[in-house]
mmCIF file of C-alpha atoms in Angstrom:
data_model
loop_
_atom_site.group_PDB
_atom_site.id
_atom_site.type_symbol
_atom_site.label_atom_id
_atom_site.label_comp_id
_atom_site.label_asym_id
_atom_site.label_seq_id
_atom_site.Cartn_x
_atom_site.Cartn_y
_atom_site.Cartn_z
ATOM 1 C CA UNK A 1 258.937 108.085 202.214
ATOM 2 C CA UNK A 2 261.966 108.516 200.566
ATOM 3 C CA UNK A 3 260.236 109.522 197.530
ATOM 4 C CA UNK A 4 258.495 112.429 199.481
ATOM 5 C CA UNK A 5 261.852 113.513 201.064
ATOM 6 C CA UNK A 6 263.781 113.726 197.043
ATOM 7 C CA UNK A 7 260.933 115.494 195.857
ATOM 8 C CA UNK A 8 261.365 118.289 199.029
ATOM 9 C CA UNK A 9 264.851 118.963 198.640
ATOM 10 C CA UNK A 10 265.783 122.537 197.827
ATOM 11 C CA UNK A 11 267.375 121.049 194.277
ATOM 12 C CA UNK A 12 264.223 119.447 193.363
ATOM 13 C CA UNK A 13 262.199 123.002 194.343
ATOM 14 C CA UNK A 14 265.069 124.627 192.498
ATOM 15 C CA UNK A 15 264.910 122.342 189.299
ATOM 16 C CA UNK A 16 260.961 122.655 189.370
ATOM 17 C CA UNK A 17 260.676 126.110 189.067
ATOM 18 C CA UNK A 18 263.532 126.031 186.174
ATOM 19 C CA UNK A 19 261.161 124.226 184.410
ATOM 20 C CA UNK A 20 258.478 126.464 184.759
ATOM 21 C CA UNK A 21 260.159 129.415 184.063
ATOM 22 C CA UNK A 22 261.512 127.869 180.438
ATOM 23 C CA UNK A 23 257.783 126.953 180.371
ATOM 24 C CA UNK A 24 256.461 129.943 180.928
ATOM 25 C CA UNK A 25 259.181 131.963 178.479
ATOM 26 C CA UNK A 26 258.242 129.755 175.496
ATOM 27 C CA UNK A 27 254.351 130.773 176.033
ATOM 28 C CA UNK A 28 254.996 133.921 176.040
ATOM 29 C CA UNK A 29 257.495 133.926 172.956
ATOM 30 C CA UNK A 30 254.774 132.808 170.880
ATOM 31 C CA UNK A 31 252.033 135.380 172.381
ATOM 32 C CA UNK A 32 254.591 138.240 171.110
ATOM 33 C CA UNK A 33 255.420 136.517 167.640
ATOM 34 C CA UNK A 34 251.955 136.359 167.370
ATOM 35 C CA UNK A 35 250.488 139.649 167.970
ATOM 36 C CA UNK A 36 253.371 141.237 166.027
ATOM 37 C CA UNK A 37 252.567 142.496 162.738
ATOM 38 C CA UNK A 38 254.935 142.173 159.493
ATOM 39 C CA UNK A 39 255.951 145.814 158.262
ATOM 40 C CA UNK A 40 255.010 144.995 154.697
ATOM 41 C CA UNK A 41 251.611 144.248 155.717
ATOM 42 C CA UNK A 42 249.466 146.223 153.161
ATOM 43 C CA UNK A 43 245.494 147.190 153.814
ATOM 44 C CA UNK A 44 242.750 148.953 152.380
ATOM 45 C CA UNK A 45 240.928 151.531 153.703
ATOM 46 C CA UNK A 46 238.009 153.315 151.771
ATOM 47 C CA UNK A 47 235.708 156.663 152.341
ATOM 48 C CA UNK A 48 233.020 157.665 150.390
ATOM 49 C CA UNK A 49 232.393 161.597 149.058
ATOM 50 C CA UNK A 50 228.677 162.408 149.630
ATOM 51 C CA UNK A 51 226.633 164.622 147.355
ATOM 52 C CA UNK A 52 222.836 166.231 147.920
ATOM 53 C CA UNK A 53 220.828 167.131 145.643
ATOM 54 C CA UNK A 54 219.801 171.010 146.451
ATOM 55 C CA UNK A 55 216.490 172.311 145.643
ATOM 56 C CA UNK A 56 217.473 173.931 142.813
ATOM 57 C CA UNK A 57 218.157 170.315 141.422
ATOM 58 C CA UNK A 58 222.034 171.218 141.432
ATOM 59 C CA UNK A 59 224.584 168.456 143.427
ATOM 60 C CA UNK A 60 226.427 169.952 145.998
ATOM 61 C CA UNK A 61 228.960 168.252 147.913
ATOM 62 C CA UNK A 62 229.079 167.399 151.281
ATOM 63 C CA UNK A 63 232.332 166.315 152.045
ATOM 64 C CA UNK A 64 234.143 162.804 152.496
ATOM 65 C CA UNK A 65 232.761 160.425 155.198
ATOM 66 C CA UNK A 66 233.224 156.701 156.305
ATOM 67 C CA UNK A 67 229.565 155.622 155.584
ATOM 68 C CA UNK A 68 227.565 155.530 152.737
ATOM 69 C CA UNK A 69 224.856 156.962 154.136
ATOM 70 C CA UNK A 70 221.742 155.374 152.293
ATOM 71 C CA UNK A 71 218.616 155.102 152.395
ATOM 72 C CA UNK A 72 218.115 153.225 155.153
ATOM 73 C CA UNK A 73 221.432 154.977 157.514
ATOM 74 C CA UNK A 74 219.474 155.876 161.384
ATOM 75 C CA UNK A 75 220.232 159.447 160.810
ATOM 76 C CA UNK A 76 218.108 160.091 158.006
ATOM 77 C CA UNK A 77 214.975 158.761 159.726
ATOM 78 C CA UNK A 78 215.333 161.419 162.551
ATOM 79 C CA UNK A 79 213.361 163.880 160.638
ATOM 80 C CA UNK A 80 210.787 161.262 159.818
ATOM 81 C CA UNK A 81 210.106 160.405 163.449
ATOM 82 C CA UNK A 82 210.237 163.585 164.859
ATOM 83 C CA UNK A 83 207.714 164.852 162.508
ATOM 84 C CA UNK A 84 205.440 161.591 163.735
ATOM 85 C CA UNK A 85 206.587 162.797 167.634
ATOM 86 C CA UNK A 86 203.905 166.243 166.520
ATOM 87 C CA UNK A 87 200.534 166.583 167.777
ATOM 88 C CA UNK A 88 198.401 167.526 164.564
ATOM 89 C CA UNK A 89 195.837 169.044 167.035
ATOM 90 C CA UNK A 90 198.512 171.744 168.225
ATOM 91 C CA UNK A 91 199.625 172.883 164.530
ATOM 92 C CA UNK A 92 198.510 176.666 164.182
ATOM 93 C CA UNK A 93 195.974 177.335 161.118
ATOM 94 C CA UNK A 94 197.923 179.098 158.211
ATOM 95 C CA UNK A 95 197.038 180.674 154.925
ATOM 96 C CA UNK A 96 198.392 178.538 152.348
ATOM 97 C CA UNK A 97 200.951 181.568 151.690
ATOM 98 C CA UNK A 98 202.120 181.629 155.098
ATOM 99 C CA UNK A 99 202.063 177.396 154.941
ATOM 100 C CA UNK A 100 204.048 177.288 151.700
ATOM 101 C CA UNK A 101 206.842 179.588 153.236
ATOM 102 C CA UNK A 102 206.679 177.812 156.374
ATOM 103 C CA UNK A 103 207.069 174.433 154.610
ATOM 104 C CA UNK A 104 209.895 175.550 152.403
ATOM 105 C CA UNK A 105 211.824 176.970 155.270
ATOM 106 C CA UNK A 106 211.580 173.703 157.937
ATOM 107 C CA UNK A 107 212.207 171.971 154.981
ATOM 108 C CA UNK A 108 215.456 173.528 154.764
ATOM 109 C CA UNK A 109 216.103 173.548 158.211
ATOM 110 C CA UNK A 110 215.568 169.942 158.393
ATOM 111 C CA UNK A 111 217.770 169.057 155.372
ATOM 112 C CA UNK A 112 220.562 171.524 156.862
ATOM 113 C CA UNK A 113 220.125 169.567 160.403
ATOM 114 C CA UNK A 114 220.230 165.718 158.983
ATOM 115 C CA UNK A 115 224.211 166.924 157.190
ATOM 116 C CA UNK A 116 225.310 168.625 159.825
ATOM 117 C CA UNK A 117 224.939 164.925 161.600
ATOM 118 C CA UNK A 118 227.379 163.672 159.279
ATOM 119 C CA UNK A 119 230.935 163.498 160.196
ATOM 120 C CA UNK A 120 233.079 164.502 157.236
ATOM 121 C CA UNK A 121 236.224 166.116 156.134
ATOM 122 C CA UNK A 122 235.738 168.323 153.026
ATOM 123 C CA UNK A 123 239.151 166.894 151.139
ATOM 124 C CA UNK A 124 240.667 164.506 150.868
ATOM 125 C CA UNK A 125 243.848 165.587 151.648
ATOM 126 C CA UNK A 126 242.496 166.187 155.437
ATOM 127 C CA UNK A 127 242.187 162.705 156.098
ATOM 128 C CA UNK A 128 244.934 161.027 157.879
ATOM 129 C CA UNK A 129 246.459 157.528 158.472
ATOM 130 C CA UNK A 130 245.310 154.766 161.021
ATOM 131 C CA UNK A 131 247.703 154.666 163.763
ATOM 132 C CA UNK A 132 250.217 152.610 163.812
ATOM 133 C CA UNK A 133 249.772 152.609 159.664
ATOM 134 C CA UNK A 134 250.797 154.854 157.032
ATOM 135 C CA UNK A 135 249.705 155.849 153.239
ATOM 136 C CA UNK A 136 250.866 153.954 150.520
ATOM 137 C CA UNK A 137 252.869 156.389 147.855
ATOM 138 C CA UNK A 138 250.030 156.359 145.512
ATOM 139 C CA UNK A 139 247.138 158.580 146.019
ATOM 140 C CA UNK A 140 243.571 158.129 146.534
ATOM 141 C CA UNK A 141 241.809 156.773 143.474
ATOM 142 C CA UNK A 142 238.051 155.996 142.814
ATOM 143 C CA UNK A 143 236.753 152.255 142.909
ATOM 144 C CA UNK A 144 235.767 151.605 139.383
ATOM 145 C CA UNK A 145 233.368 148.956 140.263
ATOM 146 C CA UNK A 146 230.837 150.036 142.546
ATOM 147 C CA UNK A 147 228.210 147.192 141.832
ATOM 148 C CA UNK A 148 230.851 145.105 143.872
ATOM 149 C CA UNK A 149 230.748 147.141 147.059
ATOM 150 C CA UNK A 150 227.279 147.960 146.708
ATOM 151 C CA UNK A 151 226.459 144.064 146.514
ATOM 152 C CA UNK A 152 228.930 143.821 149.412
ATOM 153 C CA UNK A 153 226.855 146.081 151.850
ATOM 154 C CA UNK A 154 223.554 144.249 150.734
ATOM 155 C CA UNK A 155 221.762 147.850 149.228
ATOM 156 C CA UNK A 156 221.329 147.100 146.060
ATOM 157 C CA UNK A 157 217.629 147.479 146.534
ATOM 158 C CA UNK A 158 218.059 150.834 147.762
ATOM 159 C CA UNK A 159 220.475 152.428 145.123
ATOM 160 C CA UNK A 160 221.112 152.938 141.402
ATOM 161 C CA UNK A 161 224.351 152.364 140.009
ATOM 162 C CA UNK A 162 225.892 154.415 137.383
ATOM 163 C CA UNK A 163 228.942 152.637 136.011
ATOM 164 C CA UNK A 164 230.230 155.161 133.948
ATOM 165 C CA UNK A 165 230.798 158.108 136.181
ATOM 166 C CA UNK A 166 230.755 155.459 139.391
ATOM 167 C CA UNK A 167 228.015 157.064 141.263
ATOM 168 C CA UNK A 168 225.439 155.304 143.341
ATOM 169 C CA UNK A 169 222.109 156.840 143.806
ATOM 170 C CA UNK A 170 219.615 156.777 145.991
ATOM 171 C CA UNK A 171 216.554 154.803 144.448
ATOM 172 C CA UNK A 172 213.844 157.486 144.684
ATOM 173 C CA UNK A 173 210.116 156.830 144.134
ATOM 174 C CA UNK A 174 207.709 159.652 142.862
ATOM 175 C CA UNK A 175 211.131 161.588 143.531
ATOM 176 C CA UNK A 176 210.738 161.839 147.317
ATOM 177 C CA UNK A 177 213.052 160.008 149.697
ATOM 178 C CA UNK A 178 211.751 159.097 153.063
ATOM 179 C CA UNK A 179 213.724 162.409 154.559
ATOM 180 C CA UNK A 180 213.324 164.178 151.828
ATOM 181 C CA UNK A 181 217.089 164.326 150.873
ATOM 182 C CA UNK A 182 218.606 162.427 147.695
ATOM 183 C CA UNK A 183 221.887 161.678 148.089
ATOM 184 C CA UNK A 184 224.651 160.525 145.422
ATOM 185 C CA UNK A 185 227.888 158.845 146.531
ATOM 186 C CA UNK A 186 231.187 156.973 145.026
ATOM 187 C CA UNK A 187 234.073 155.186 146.922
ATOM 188 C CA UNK A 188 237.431 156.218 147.328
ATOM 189 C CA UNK A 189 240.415 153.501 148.223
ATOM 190 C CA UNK A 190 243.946 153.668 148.948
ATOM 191 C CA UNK A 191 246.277 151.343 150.204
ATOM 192 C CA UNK A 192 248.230 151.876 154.048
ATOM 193 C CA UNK A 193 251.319 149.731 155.319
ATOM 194 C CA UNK A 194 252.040 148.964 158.691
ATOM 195 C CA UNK A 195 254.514 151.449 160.229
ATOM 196 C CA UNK A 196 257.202 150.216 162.267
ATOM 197 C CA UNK A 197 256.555 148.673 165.826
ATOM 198 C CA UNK A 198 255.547 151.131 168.378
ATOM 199 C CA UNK A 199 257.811 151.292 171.699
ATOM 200 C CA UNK A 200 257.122 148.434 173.936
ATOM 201 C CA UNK A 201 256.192 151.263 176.484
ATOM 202 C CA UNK A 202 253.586 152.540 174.063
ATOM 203 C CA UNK A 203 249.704 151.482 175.281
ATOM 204 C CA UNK A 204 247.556 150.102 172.197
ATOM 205 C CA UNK A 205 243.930 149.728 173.723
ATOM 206 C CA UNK A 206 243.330 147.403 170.658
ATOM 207 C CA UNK A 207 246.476 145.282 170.466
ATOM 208 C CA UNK A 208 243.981 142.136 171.389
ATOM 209 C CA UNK A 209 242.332 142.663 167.654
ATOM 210 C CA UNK A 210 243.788 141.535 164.328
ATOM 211 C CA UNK A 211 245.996 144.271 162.364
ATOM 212 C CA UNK A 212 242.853 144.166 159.775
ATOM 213 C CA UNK A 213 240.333 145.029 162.663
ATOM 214 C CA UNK A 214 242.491 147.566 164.505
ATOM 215 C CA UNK A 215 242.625 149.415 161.064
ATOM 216 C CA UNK A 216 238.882 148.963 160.423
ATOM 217 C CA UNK A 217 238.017 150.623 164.010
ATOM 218 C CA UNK A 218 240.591 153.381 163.763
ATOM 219 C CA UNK A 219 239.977 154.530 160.497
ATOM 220 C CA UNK A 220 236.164 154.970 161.574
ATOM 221 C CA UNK A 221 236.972 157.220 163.798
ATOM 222 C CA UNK A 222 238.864 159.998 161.695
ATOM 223 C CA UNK A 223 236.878 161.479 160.131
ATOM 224 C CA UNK A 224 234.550 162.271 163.303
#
């Protein structure tokens, strides 16, 4: 009983919370230390500039985009399976003049459709910083080993490698791709550091992720 009436004293209520409060201060201490990110932290970031092949056989660039677009990207199925979506029986009868012009032309259309999907910037100078990050002094510079990152992104069955000028190709049989695009593309890196701390007042949707994820999923989104 008298153990009961210590233990509901206003000192003992008073003491208790104390404790809980320290508690409670120390936890969240460590939360803050550890979703705060050193200044010096440095990170890669890459892009890749993406080349077609025209029909005059002549590369023209596309522009600079976060995939690699290859062989087997989504995208460059849609003209493949909307072509399937056709009824045969509803195709018009043509002269094989009129067919041959036709062709060339939805060809073309086609083709100008599946890059027009791609999000790009055309330099490389239009491409800006994560947030939160900034650009390392030295510029962007070409990765000189592309087997790596192609054996990274599991396509080597898909591509040839040219490890003198750094280009990767798509692997082409009988010289016709399954949209009937080739593309050619090489990797671009350069280095960001972590800016300084935001304001505490600032909202980060993705302050729950690592510094190395946030910077994945923001630089994604630039060049769209």
């Amino acid at each position: 009983m008298e153990l009961l009436d210590t233990e509901d004293t206003e000192d003992a209520r008073v003491a208790s919370r104390d404790r809980a409060d320290r508690i409670e201060n120390a936890l969240m201490q460590n939360i803050a230390i550890d979703k705060e990110v050193p200044e010096d932290v440095v990170r890669e970031v890459e892009v890749f500039e993406l080349h077609t092949l025209s029909s005059a056989k002549i590369w023209e660039p596309i522009g600079f985009t976060s995939d690699f677009f290859a062989l087997n990207h989504p995208k460059r199925h849609l003209k493949e399976l909307r072509a399937s979506l056709d009824s045969p029986d509803l195709a018009p009868v043509q002269s094989p003049a009129s067919e041959e012009s036709t062709g060339d032309r939805t060809a073309s259309i086609g083709e100008e459709e599946c890059v027009s999907n791609i999000f790009r910037k055309a330099t490389l100078a239009e491409i800006k910083s994560p947030k939160h990050w900034r650009f390392a002094e030295q510029s962007w510079q070409i990765d000189l080993d592309p087997v790596q990152w192609v054996n990274a992104n599991y396509i080597m069955d898909l591509v040839n490698v040219d490890t003198e000028e750094k280009w990767v190709y798509d692997f082409v049989d009988n010289d016709e791709p399954c949209d009937g695009q080739i593309f050619r593309r090489r990797r671009w890196i350069r280095q960001c550091v972590r800016a300084a701390e935001p304001s505490k007042d600032t909202k980060d949707p993705l302050l729950n992720v690592t510094s190395s994820e946030r910077l994945s999923k923001t630089f994604s989104t630039l060049l769209s």
